[in-house]
CSV table of C-alpha atoms in Angstrom, one decimal:
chain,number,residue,atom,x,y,z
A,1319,UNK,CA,-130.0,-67.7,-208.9
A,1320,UNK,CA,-132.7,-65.6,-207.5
A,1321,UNK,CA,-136.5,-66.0,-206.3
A,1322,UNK,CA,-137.8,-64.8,-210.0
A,1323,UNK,CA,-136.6,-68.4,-211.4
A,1324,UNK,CA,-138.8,-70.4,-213.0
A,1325,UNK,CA,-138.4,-73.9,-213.8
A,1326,UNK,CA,-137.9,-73.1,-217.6
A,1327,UNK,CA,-135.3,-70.1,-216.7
A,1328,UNK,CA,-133.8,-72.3,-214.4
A,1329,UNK,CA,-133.6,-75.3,-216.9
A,1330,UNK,CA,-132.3,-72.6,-219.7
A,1331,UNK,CA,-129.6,-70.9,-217.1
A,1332,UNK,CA,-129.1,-74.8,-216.3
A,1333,UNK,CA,-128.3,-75.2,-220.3
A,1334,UNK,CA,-126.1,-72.0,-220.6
A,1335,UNK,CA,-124.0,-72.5,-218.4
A,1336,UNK,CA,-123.0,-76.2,-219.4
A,1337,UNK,CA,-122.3,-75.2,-223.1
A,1338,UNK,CA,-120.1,-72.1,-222.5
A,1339,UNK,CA,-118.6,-74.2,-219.6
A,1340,UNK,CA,-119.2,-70.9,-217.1
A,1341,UNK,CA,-121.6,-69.4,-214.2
A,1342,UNK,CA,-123.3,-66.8,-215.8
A,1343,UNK,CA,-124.0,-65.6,-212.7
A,1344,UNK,CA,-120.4,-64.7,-211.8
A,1345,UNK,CA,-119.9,-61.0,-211.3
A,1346,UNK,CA,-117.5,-60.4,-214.2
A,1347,UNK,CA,-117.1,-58.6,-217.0
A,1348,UNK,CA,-114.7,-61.6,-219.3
A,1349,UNK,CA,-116.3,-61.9,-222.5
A,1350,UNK,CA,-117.6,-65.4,-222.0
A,1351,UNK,CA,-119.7,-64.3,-218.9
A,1352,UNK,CA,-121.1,-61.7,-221.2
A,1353,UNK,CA,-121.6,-63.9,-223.8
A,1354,UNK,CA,-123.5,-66.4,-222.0
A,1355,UNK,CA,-125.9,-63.6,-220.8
A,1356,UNK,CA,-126.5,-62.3,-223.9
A,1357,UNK,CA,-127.9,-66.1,-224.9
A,1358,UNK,CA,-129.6,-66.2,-222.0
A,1359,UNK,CA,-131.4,-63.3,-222.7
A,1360,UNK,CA,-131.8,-63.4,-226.1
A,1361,UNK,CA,-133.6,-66.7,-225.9
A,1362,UNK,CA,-135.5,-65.7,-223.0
A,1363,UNK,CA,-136.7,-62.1,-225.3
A,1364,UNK,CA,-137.6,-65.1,-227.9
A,1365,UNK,CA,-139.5,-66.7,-225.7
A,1366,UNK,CA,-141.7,-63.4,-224.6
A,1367,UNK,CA,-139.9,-62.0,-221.5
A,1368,UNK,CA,-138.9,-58.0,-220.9
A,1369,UNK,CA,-135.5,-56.2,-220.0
A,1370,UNK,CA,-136.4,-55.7,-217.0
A,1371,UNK,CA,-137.5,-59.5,-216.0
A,1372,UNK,CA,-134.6,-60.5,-217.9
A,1373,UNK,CA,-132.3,-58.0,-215.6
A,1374,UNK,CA,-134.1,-59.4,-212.4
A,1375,UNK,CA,-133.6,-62.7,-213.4
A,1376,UNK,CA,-129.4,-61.9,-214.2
A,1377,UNK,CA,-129.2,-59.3,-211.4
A,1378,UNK,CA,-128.1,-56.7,-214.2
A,1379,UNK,CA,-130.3,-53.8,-214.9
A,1380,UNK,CA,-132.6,-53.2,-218.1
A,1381,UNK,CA,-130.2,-50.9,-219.8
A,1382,UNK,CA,-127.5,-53.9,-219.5
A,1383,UNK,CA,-130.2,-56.6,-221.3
A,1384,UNK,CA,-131.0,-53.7,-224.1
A,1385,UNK,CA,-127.2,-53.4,-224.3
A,1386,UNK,CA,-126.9,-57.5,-225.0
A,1387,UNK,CA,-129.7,-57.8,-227.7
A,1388,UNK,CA,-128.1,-54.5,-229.7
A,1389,UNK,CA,-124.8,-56.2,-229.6
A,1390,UNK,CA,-125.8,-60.0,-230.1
A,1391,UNK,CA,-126.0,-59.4,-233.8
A,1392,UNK,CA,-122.4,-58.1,-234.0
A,1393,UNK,CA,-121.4,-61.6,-232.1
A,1394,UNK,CA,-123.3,-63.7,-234.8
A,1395,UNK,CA,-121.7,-62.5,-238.0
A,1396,UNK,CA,-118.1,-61.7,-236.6
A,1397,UNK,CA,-118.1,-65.1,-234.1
A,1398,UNK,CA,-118.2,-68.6,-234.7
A,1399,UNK,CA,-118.0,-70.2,-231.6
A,1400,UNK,CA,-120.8,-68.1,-229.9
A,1401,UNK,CA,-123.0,-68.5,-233.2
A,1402,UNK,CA,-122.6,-72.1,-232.5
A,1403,UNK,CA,-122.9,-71.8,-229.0
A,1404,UNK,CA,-126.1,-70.1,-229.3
A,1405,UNK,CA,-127.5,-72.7,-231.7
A,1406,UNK,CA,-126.4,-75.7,-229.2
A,1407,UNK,CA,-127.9,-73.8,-226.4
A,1408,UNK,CA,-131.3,-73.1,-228.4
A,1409,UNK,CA,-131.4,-77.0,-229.6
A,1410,UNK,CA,-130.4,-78.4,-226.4
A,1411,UNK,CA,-132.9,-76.4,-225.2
A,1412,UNK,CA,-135.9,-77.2,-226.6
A,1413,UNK,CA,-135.2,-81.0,-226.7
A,1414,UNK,CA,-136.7,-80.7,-223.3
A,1415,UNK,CA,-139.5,-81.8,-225.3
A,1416,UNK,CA,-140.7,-85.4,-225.2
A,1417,UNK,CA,-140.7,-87.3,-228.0
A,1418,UNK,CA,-144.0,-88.9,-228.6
A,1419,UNK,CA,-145.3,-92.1,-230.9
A,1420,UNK,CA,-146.5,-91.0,-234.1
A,1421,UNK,CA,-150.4,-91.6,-233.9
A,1422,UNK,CA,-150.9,-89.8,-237.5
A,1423,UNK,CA,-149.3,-88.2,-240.4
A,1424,UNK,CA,-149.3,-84.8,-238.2
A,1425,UNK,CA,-147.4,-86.5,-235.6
A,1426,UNK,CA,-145.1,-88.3,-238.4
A,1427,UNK,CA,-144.0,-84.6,-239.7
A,1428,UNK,CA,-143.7,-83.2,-236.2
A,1429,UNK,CA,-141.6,-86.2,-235.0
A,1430,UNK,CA,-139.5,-85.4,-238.4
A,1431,UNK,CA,-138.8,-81.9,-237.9
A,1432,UNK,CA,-137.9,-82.6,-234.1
A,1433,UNK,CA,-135.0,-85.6,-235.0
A,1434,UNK,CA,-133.7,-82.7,-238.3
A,1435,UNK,CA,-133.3,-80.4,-234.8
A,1436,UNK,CA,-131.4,-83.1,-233.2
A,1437,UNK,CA,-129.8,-83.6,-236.3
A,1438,UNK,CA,-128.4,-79.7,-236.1
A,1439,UNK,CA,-127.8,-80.3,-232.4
A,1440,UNK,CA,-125.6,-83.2,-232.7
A,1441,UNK,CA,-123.8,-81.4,-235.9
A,1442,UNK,CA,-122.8,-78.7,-233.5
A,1443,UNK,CA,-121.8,-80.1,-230.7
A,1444,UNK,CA,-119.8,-82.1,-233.1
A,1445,UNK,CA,-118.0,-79.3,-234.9
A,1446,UNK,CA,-117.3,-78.0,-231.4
A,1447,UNK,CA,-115.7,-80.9,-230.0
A,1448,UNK,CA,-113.6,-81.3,-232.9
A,1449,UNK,CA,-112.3,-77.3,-232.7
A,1450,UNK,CA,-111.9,-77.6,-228.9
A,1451,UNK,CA,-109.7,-80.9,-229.7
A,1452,UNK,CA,-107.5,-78.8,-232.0
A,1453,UNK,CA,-106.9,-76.1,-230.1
A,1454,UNK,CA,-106.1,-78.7,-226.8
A,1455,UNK,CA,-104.0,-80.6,-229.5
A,1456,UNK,CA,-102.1,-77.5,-230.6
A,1457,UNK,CA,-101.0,-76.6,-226.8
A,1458,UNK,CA,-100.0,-80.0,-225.8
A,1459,UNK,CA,-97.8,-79.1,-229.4
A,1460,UNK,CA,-96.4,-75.9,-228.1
A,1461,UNK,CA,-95.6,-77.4,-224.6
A,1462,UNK,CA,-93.8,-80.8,-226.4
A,1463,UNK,CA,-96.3,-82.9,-224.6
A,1464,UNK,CA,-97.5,-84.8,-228.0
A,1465,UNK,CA,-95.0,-85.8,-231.2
């Protein structure tokens, strides 16, 4: 990571990087590196940031962050996983808030569409766990390791 870093990139790249189980960072071109800069950006364009802080921030130029958010659509309706990916990495991502006690029926609604977030969260991570075990199941299969 590099001097631009904030504590909310950091805590993002932080996130990234946990749920596609890679360093962004690396220098490579492999499809999950890519794929876990184009979340990283995309979130990042959600939240309010340029190309070009975006490419500071990855070490990639503008032209490569234009090049992720015209492609990240084509991900999202052709791929699962990195649908789901990016969905764990947005909820995970803003749980970072704290959950408060509800002082009025404001804060009782507020507090209910967090926990339906956590809700999606949990669903996800759920579904992925249960993919990733049948795919590890199937290759223990191949390689007679399991009856």
């Amino acid at each position: 990571m590099n001097k631009y870093f904030t504590e909310e990139t950091h805590r993002l790249a932080s996130t990234v990087n946990k749920i596609c189980m890679v360093d962004m960072f690396k220098n490579s071109r492999q499809k999950k590196y890519i794929q876990a800069r184009m979340i990283f950006s995309y979130l990042l364009r959600e939240k309010g940031y340029g190309s070009s802080e975006i490419g500071r921030l990855l070490d990639r130029t503008h032209a490569s962050i234009i090049n992720y958010f015209n492609s990240i659509w084509w991900f999202i309706k052709t791929d699962v996983t990195f649908k789901e990916k990016l969905e764990l990495v947005k909820s995970e991502f803003d749980r970072g808030q704290k959950i408060k006690t509800p002082k009025t029926k404001s804060d009782l609604k507020e507090l209910v569409k967090y926990l339906e977030g956590e809700n999606v969260f949990l669903s996800l991570a759920n579904s992925t766990l249960k993919d990733t075990n049948k795919k590890l199941m199937k290759k223990l299969k191949l390689h007679g390791e399991v009856n």
